[in-house]
DNA sequence: ATTTTACGTCAGTCATGTTGACATATATTT
DNA sequence: AAATATATGTCAACATGACTGACGTAAAAT
């Protein structure tokens, strides 16, 4: 406690608090993805497939470019994952009605089942954490995480999450 | 609003809230790691190197197995990253004093500089989000993320984060 | 008619994870 | 003292998911 860095130095306390909060995010994300990863193994899918299934499930009919914009990966990266999901019957593509260049993405029956399965374990995990933390804490969690999203696209994302 | 799934069904609202919260975690994590990733490129390092630098910086003198336990990767995976950090002079190993089998890990001067550089951008990001969200929200954020950590090792991690 | 956009694809590379087998030094147990 | 267990390192092969760069095709926009 007589350490120069600790003691009563408020700047140190602040830095320490920030570092702790950064680690919390790492550990929470690590454990939050562990269960789905296990399930995906049974299908020979990976986390990338999960993300596609998740976002297509949340935005049925979204286009490939919209998906790319969310995932922030190249179309070549997406393509491997997406085409395996299509080939194996978890996702379906339909030509856009207004713009026939677009490929609109939908979950198949099978895809929806897997989406449910994956979503279930994550929702249960979050639900438990929410229940234990209480309503005010949940509001704080959402507020802080929203603030962590890059402000250049925060509004777009938050609009998307809190559906139009 | 007359949709069967929405309307006033409280179970649906709960599910929707949970799904939103899951996405928030994804987006926050994505944007939270973007800046450090850019910096790491200049050093020809990746996110894996960042994690090692971060945790060694936070736990100077930690052993290889302790690090493995935190990262949850195989020693072979760690080795590639760790040995490049050692070769290039960012991390130093010292034989354990009590147990001479152990290799205790320390940041070098260079390592500490890089750690600062990476930590700085993340702390600034978190600090801004905290400032905008307010103290109560921060408490909630920490409470919820703590709850998301797998309970089999939550105590150990939280003890570690809130240093002994 | 030309250009731009949305999407697909081939080819090669890199970072980071995995499994499995084996080696070496040190500590612990018998 | 000998046998066993532990901490670490290392070799080899492989999978996933990211990247860049180049090129192609259909449809929309100019």
Coordinates of N, CA and C in Angstrom, one line a residue, chain A:
Chain A
X1 N 0.8 -1.2 0.0 CA 0.0 0.0 0.0 C 0.9 1.3 0.0
X2 N 2.2 1.1 0.3 CA 3.0 2.3 0.2 C 3.7 2.4 -1.1
X3 N 3.3 1.5 -2.0 CA 3.8 1.6 -3.4 C 3.5 2.9 -4.0
X4 N 4.4 3.4 -4.8 CA 4.2 4.7 -5.4 C 3.0 4.7 -6.3
X5 N 2.8 3.6 -7.0 CA 1.7 3.5 -8.0 C 0.3 3.4 -7.4
X6 N 0.2 2.8 -6.2 CA -1.1 2.7 -5.6 C -1.3 3.7 -4.6
X7 N -1.5 3.3 -3.3 CA -1.7 4.3 -2.3 C -3.0 5.0 -2.6
X8 N -3.0 6.3 -2.4 CA -4.2 7.1 -2.6 C -4.3 7.9 -3.9
X9 N -3.4 7.5 -4.8 CA -3.4 8.2 -6.1 C -4.6 7.9 -6.9
X10 N -5.5 8.9 -7.1 CA -6.7 8.6 -7.8 C -6.5 8.3 -9.3
X11 N -5.5 8.8 -9.9 CA -5.2 8.5 -11.3 C -4.9 7.0 -11.4
X12 N -4.1 6.5 -10.5 CA -3.8 5.1 -10.5 C -5.1 4.2 -10.3
X13 N -5.9 4.6 -9.4 CA -7.2 3.9 -9.2 C -8.0 3.9 -10.5
X14 N -8.0 5.0 -11.1 CA -8.8 5.1 -12.4 C -8.2 4.1 -13.4
X15 N -6.9 4.2 -13.6 CA -6.3 3.3 -14.5 C -6.5 1.9 -14.2
X16 N -6.4 1.5 -12.9 CA -6.6 0.2 -12.5 C -8.0 -0.3 -12.8
X17 N -9.0 0.6 -12.5 CA -10.4 0.3 -12.8 C -10.6 0.0 -14.3
X18 N -10.0 0.8 -15.1 CA -10.1 0.7 -16.5 C -9.5 -0.7 -17.0
X19 N -8.3 -1.0 -16.5 CA -7.7 -2.2 -16.9 C -8.6 -3.4 -16.5
X20 N -9.1 -3.4 -15.3 CA -10.0 -4.4 -14.8 C -11.2 -4.6 -15.8
X21 N -11.7 -3.5 -16.2 CA -12.9 -3.5 -17.0 C -12.6 -4.1 -18.4
X22 N -11.4 -3.8 -18.8 CA -10.9 -4.4 -20.1 C -10.8 -5.9 -20.0
X23 N -10.3 -6.3 -18.9 CA -10.1 -7.8 -18.7 C -11.5 -8.5 -18.6
X24 N -12.4 -7.8 -17.9 CA -13.7 -8.4 -17.8 C -14.3 -8.7 -19.1
X25 N -14.1 -7.7 -20.1 CA -14.7 -7.9 -21.4 C -14.0 -9.1 -22.1
X26 N -12.7 -9.3 -21.9 CA -12.1 -10.4 -22.5 C -12.6 -11.7 -21.9
X27 N -12.7 -11.8 -20.6 CA -13.1 -13.1 -20.0 C -14.6 -13.4 -20.3
X28 N -15.4 -12.3 -20.3 CA -16.8 -12.6 -20.5 C -17.0 -13.1 -22.0
X29 N -16.3 -12.4 -22.9 CA -16.4 -12.9 -24.3 C -15.9 -14.3 -24.5
X30 N -14.8 -14.6 -23.8 CA -14.2 -15.9 -23.9 C -15.2 -17.0 -23.4
X31 N -15.8 -16.8 -22.3 CA -16.7 -17.8 -21.7 C -18.1 -17.8 -22.4
X32 N -18.4 -16.6 -23.0 CA -19.7 -16.5 -23.6 C -19.7 -17.2 -25.0
X33 N -18.6 -17.4 -25.6 CA -18.5 -18.1 -26.9 C -18.1 -19.6 -26.7
X34 N -17.8 -20.0 -25.6 CA -17.3 -21.3 -25.4 C -18.3 -22.4 -25.7
X35 N -19.5 -22.2 -25.2 CA -20.6 -23.2 -25.3 C -21.0 -23.4 -26.8
X36 N -21.4 -22.3 -27.5 CA -21.7 -22.4 -28.9 C -20.6 -23.0 -29.7
X37 N -19.4 -22.7 -29.4 CA -18.2 -23.3 -30.1 C -18.3 -24.8 -30.0
X38 N -18.6 -25.3 -28.9 CA -18.7 -26.8 -28.7 C -19.8 -27.4 -29.6
X39 N -21.0 -26.7 -29.6 CA -22.1 -27.2 -30.4 C -21.7 -27.2 -31.9
X40 N -21.1 -26.1 -32.3 CA -20.8 -25.9 -33.7 C -19.9 -27.1 -34.2
X41 N -19.0 -27.5 -33.3 CA -18.1 -28.6 -33.7 C -18.9 -29.8 -34.2
X42 N -20.0 -30.1 -33.6 CA -20.8 -31.3 -34.1 C -21.2 -31.1 -35.5
X43 N -21.3 -29.9 -36.0 CA -21.7 -29.7 -37.4 C -20.5 -29.4 -38.3
X44 N -19.3 -29.5 -37.7 CA -18.2 -29.0 -38.5 C -18.3 -27.6 -38.9
X45 N -18.9 -26.8 -38.1 CA -18.9 -25.3 -38.3 C -18.1 -24.6 -37.3
X46 N -17.8 -23.4 -37.6 CA -17.0 -22.6 -36.6 C -17.7 -21.3 -36.2
X47 N -17.0 -20.5 -35.5 CA -17.6 -19.3 -35.0 C -18.1 -18.4 -36.1
X48 N -17.4 -18.4 -37.3 CA -17.8 -17.6 -38.4 C -19.1 -18.0 -38.9
X49 N -19.4 -19.3 -38.9 CA -20.7 -19.8 -39.3 C -21.8 -19.3 -38.4
X50 N -21.4 -19.3 -37.1 CA -22.4 -18.9 -36.1 C -22.8 -17.4 -36.3
X51 N -21.8 -16.6 -36.6 CA -22.1 -15.2 -36.8 C -23.1 -15.0 -38.0
X52 N -22.8 -15.7 -39.0 CA -23.7 -15.6 -40.2 C -25.1 -16.0 -39.9
X53 N -25.2 -17.2 -39.2 CA -26.5 -17.7 -38.9 C -27.2 -16.7 -37.9
X54 N -26.5 -16.2 -37.0 CA -27.1 -15.2 -36.1 C -27.7 -14.0 -36.8
X55 N -26.8 -13.4 -37.6 CA -27.3 -12.1 -38.2 C -28.3 -12.3 -39.3
X56 N -28.2 -13.4 -40.0 CA -29.3 -13.7 -41.0 C -30.6 -14.0 -40.3
X57 N -30.5 -14.7 -39.1 CA -31.7 -15.0 -38.3 C -32.3 -13.7 -37.8
X58 N -31.5 -12.7 -37.5 CA -32.0 -11.5 -36.9 C -32.5 -10.5 -38.0
X59 N -32.0 -10.7 -39.2 CA -32.4 -9.8 -40.3 C -32.7 -10.6 -41.6
X60 N -33.8 -11.3 -41.5 CA -34.2 -12.2 -42.6 C -34.3 -11.3 -43.9
X61 N -33.7 -11.8 -45.0 CA -33.8 -11.1 -46.2 C -32.7 -10.1 -46.4
X62 N -31.8 -10.0 -45.5 CA -30.7 -9.1 -45.7 C -29.9 -9.5 -46.9
X63 N -29.2 -8.5 -47.4 CA -28.3 -8.7 -48.6 C -26.9 -9.1 -48.1
X64 N -26.2 -9.6 -49.1 CA -24.8 -10.0 -48.8 C -24.0 -8.8 -48.4
X65 N -24.2 -7.7 -49.0 CA -23.4 -6.5 -48.6 C -23.7 -6.0 -47.3
X66 N -25.0 -6.1 -46.9 CA -25.4 -5.7 -45.5 C -24.7 -6.6 -44.5
X67 N -24.6 -7.9 -44.8 CA -24.0 -8.8 -43.9 C -22.5 -8.5 -43.8
X68 N -21.9 -8.2 -45.0 CA -20.4 -7.9 -45.0 C -20.1 -6.7 -44.1
X69 N -21.1 -5.7 -44.2 CA -20.9 -4.5 -43.5 C -20.9 -4.7 -42.0
X70 N -21.7 -5.6 -41.6 CA -21.8 -6.0 -40.1 C -20.6 -6.7 -39.7
X71 N -20.2 -7.7 -40.4 CA -19.2 -8.6 -40.0 C -17.8 -8.0 -40.1
X72 N -17.7 -7.0 -41.0 CA -16.4 -6.4 -41.3 C -15.3 -7.4 -41.7
X73 N -15.7 -8.2 -42.7 CA -14.7 -9.1 -43.3 C -14.8 -8.9 -44.8
X74 N -13.9 -9.6 -45.5 CA -13.9 -9.4 -47.0 C -15.0 -10.4 -47.5
X75 N -15.4 -10.1 -48.7 CA -16.4 -11.0 -49.3 C -15.8 -12.4 -49.6
X76 N -14.5 -12.4 -49.8 CA -13.9 -13.8 -50.0 C -14.0 -14.6 -48.7
X77 N -13.7 -13.9 -47.6 CA -13.8 -14.6 -46.3 C -15.3 -15.1 -46.1
X78 N -16.2 -14.2 -46.3 CA -17.6 -14.5 -46.1 C -18.0 -15.7 -47.0
X79 N -17.5 -15.6 -48.3 CA -18.0 -16.6 -49.2 C -17.8 -18.0 -48.9
X80 N -16.6 -18.3 -48.3 CA -16.4 -19.7 -47.9 C -17.4 -20.2 -46.9
X81 N -17.6 -19.4 -45.9 CA -18.5 -19.7 -44.9 C -20.0 -19.8 -45.4
X82 N -20.3 -18.7 -46.1 CA -21.7 -18.6 -46.6 C -22.0 -19.7 -47.5
X83 N -21.1 -20.0 -48.4 CA -21.4 -21.0 -49.5 C -21.5 -22.4 -48.8
X84 N -20.8 -22.7 -47.8 CA -20.9 -24.0 -47.1 C -22.3 -24.0 -46.4
X85 N -22.7 -22.9 -45.8 CA -24.0 -22.9 -45.2 C -25.1 -23.1 -46.2
X86 N -24.9 -22.6 -47.4 CA -26.0 -22.7 -48.4 C -26.0 -24.2 -48.9
X87 N -24.8 -24.6 -49.3 CA -24.6 -26.0 -49.8 C -25.2 -27.0 -48.8
X88 N -25.0 -26.8 -47.6 CA -25.5 -27.8 -46.6 C -26.9 -27.5 -46.1
X89 N -27.5 -26.5 -46.7 CA -28.9 -26.3 -46.5 C -29.3 -25.6 -45.2
X90 N -28.5 -24.7 -44.7 CA -28.8 -24.0 -43.5 C -29.3 -22.5 -43.9
X91 N -28.8 -22.1 -45.0 CA -29.2 -20.8 -45.5 C -29.6 -20.8 -47.0
X92 N -30.6 -20.0 -47.3 CA -31.1 -20.0 -48.6 C -31.0 -18.6 -49.2
X93 N -30.7 -18.5 -50.5 CA -30.5 -17.2 -51.2 C -31.7 -17.0 -52.1
X94 N -32.2 -15.8 -52.1 CA -33.3 -15.5 -53.1 C -32.9 -14.2 -53.8
X95 N -33.1 -14.2 -55.1 CA -32.8 -12.9 -55.9 C -33.7 -11.8 -55.4
X96 N -33.0 -10.6 -55.2 CA -33.8 -9.5 -54.8 C -34.9 -9.1 -55.7
X97 N -36.0 -8.6 -55.2 CA -37.1 -8.3 -56.1 C -37.0 -6.9 -56.7
X98 N -36.6 -5.9 -55.9 CA -36.4 -4.6 -56.5 C -35.1 -4.6 -57.3
X99 N -34.1 -5.1 -56.7 CA -32.8 -5.1 -57.4 C -32.3 -6.5 -57.6
X100 N -32.4 -7.0 -58.8 CA -32.1 -8.4 -59.1 C -30.7 -8.8 -59.0
X101 N -29.8 -7.8 -58.7 CA -28.4 -8.1 -58.5 C -28.2 -8.7 -57.0
X102 N -29.1 -8.2 -56.2 CA -28.9 -8.6 -54.8 C -29.3 -10.1 -54.5
X103 N -28.6 -10.7 -53.5 CA -28.9 -12.0 -53.1 C -29.4 -11.9 -51.6
X104 N -30.7 -12.0 -51.4 CA -31.2 -11.9 -50.1 C -31.1 -13.2 -49.3
X105 N -30.8 -13.1 -48.1 CA -30.4 -14.3 -47.3 C -31.5 -14.7 -46.3
X106 N -31.8 -16.0 -46.2 CA -32.8 -16.5 -45.3 C -32.4 -17.7 -44.7
X107 N -32.8 -18.0 -43.4 CA -32.5 -19.3 -42.8 C -33.5 -20.3 -43.4
X108 N -33.0 -21.5 -43.6 CA -34.0 -22.6 -43.9 C -34.5 -23.1 -42.6
X109 N -35.4 -24.1 -42.7 CA -35.9 -24.8 -41.5 C -34.8 -25.3 -40.6
X110 N -33.9 -26.0 -41.3 CA -32.7 -26.5 -40.6 C -31.9 -25.4 -40.0
X111 N -31.7 -24.3 -40.7 CA -30.9 -23.2 -40.3 C -31.6 -22.6 -39.0
X112 N -32.9 -22.5 -39.0 CA -33.6 -21.9 -37.9 C -33.4 -22.8 -36.7
X113 N -33.4 -24.1 -36.9 CA -33.2 -25.0 -35.7 C -31.9 -24.8 -35.1
X114 N -30.8 -24.7 -35.9 CA -29.5 -24.5 -35.4 C -29.4 -23.2 -34.7
X115 N -30.0 -22.2 -35.3 CA -30.0 -20.8 -34.8 C -30.6 -20.9 -33.4
X116 N -31.7 -21.5 -33.2 CA -32.4 -21.7 -31.9 C -31.5 -22.3 -30.9
X117 N -30.9 -23.4 -31.3 CA -30.0 -24.2 -30.5 C -28.8 -23.3 -29.9
X118 N -28.2 -22.6 -30.8 CA -27.1 -21.8 -30.4 C -27.5 -20.6 -29.6
X119 N -28.6 -20.0 -30.0 CA -29.1 -18.8 -29.4 C -29.6 -19.2 -27.9
X120 N -30.2 -20.3 -27.8 CA -30.7 -20.8 -26.5 C -29.6 -20.7 -25.4
X121 N -28.4 -21.3 -25.7 CA -27.4 -21.4 -24.7 C -26.9 -20.0 -24.3
X122 N -26.8 -19.2 -25.3 CA -26.3 -17.8 -25.0 C -27.3 -17.0 -24.3
X123 N -28.6 -17.2 -24.7 CA -29.6 -16.4 -24.0 C -29.7 -16.9 -22.6
X124 N -29.6 -18.2 -22.3 CA -29.7 -18.7 -21.0 C -28.5 -18.1 -20.1
X125 N -27.4 -18.0 -20.7 CA -26.2 -17.5 -20.0 C -26.4 -16.0 -19.7
X126 N -26.9 -15.3 -20.7 CA -27.1 -13.8 -20.4 C -28.2 -13.6 -19.4
X127 N -29.3 -14.5 -19.6 CA -30.4 -14.3 -18.7 C -30.0 -14.5 -17.3
X128 N -29.2 -15.5 -17.0 CA -28.8 -15.8 -15.7 C -28.0 -14.6 -15.1
X129 N -27.0 -14.1 -15.9 CA -26.2 -13.0 -15.5 C -27.1 -11.8 -15.2
X130 N -28.1 -11.6 -16.1 CA -29.0 -10.4 -15.9 C -29.8 -10.6 -14.6
X131 N -30.3 -11.8 -14.4 CA -31.2 -12.1 -13.2 C -30.3 -11.8 -11.9
X132 N -29.1 -12.3 -11.9 CA -28.3 -12.1 -10.8 C -27.9 -10.6 -10.5
X133 N -27.7 -9.9 -11.7 CA -27.2 -8.5 -11.5 C -28.3 -7.5 -11.3
X134 N -29.5 -7.8 -11.7 CA -30.6 -6.9 -11.5 C -30.8 -5.9 -12.6
X135 N -32.0 -5.3 -12.7 CA -32.4 -4.4 -13.8 C -31.5 -3.2 -14.0
X136 N -31.2 -2.6 -12.9 CA -30.3 -1.4 -13.0 C -29.0 -1.7 -13.7
X137 N -28.4 -2.8 -13.2 CA -27.2 -3.3 -13.7 C -27.3 -3.5 -15.2
X138 N -28.4 -4.2 -15.6 CA -28.6 -4.5 -17.0 C -28.6 -3.2 -17.9
X139 N -29.3 -2.2 -17.4 CA -29.4 -0.9 -18.1 C -28.0 -0.3 -18.2
X140 N -27.2 -0.5 -17.2 CA -25.8 0.1 -17.2 C -24.9 -0.7 -18.2
X141 N -25.1 -2.0 -18.2 CA -24.4 -2.9 -19.1 C -24.6 -2.4 -20.6
X142 N -25.9 -2.2 -20.9 CA -26.3 -1.8 -22.2 C -25.8 -0.4 -22.6
X143 N -25.8 0.4 -21.6 CA -25.4 1.8 -21.8 C -23.9 1.8 -22.2
X144 N -23.1 1.1 -21.4 CA -21.6 1.1 -21.5 C -21.3 0.4 -22.9
X145 N -21.8 -0.7 -23.1 CA -21.5 -1.4 -24.4 C -21.9 -0.6 -25.6
X146 N -23.0 0.1 -25.5 CA -23.4 0.9 -26.6 C -22.3 2.0 -26.8
X147 N -21.8 2.5 -25.7 CA -20.7 3.6 -25.8 C -19.4 3.0 -26.4
X148 N -19.2 1.7 -26.3 CA -18.0 1.2 -26.8 C -18.0 1.0 -28.3
X149 N -19.2 1.0 -28.9 CA -19.3 0.8 -30.3 C -18.8 2.1 -31.0
X150 N -18.0 1.9 -32.0 CA -17.4 3.0 -32.8 C -18.5 4.0 -33.2
X151 N -18.3 5.2 -32.9 CA -19.4 6.2 -33.1 C -19.7 6.5 -34.5
X152 N -18.8 6.1 -35.4 CA -19.1 6.4 -36.8 C -20.3 5.5 -37.3
X153 N -20.5 4.3 -36.6 CA -21.6 3.5 -37.1 C -22.5 3.1 -35.9
X154 N -22.3 3.8 -34.8 CA -23.1 3.4 -33.6 C -24.6 3.5 -33.8
X155 N -25.0 4.7 -34.4 CA -26.4 4.9 -34.6 C -27.0 3.8 -35.5
X156 N -26.3 3.5 -36.5 CA -26.8 2.6 -37.5 C -27.0 1.2 -36.8
X157 N -26.0 0.8 -36.0 CA -26.1 -0.4 -35.3 C -27.2 -0.4 -34.3
X158 N -27.3 0.6 -33.5 CA -28.3 0.7 -32.4 C -29.7 0.7 -33.0
X159 N -29.8 1.4 -34.1 CA -31.1 1.4 -34.8 C -31.4 -0.1 -35.2
X160 N -30.4 -0.7 -35.7 CA -30.6 -2.1 -36.2 C -31.0 -3.0 -35.1
X161 N -30.3 -2.8 -33.9 CA -30.6 -3.7 -32.8 C -32.0 -3.5 -32.2
X162 N -32.3 -2.2 -32.1 CA -33.6 -1.9 -31.5 C -34.6 -1.7 -32.7
X163 N -34.6 -2.7 -33.5 CA -35.3 -2.8 -34.7 C -36.2 -1.6 -35.1
X164 N -36.3 -1.3 -36.4 CA -37.1 -0.3 -36.9 C -38.6 -0.7 -36.9

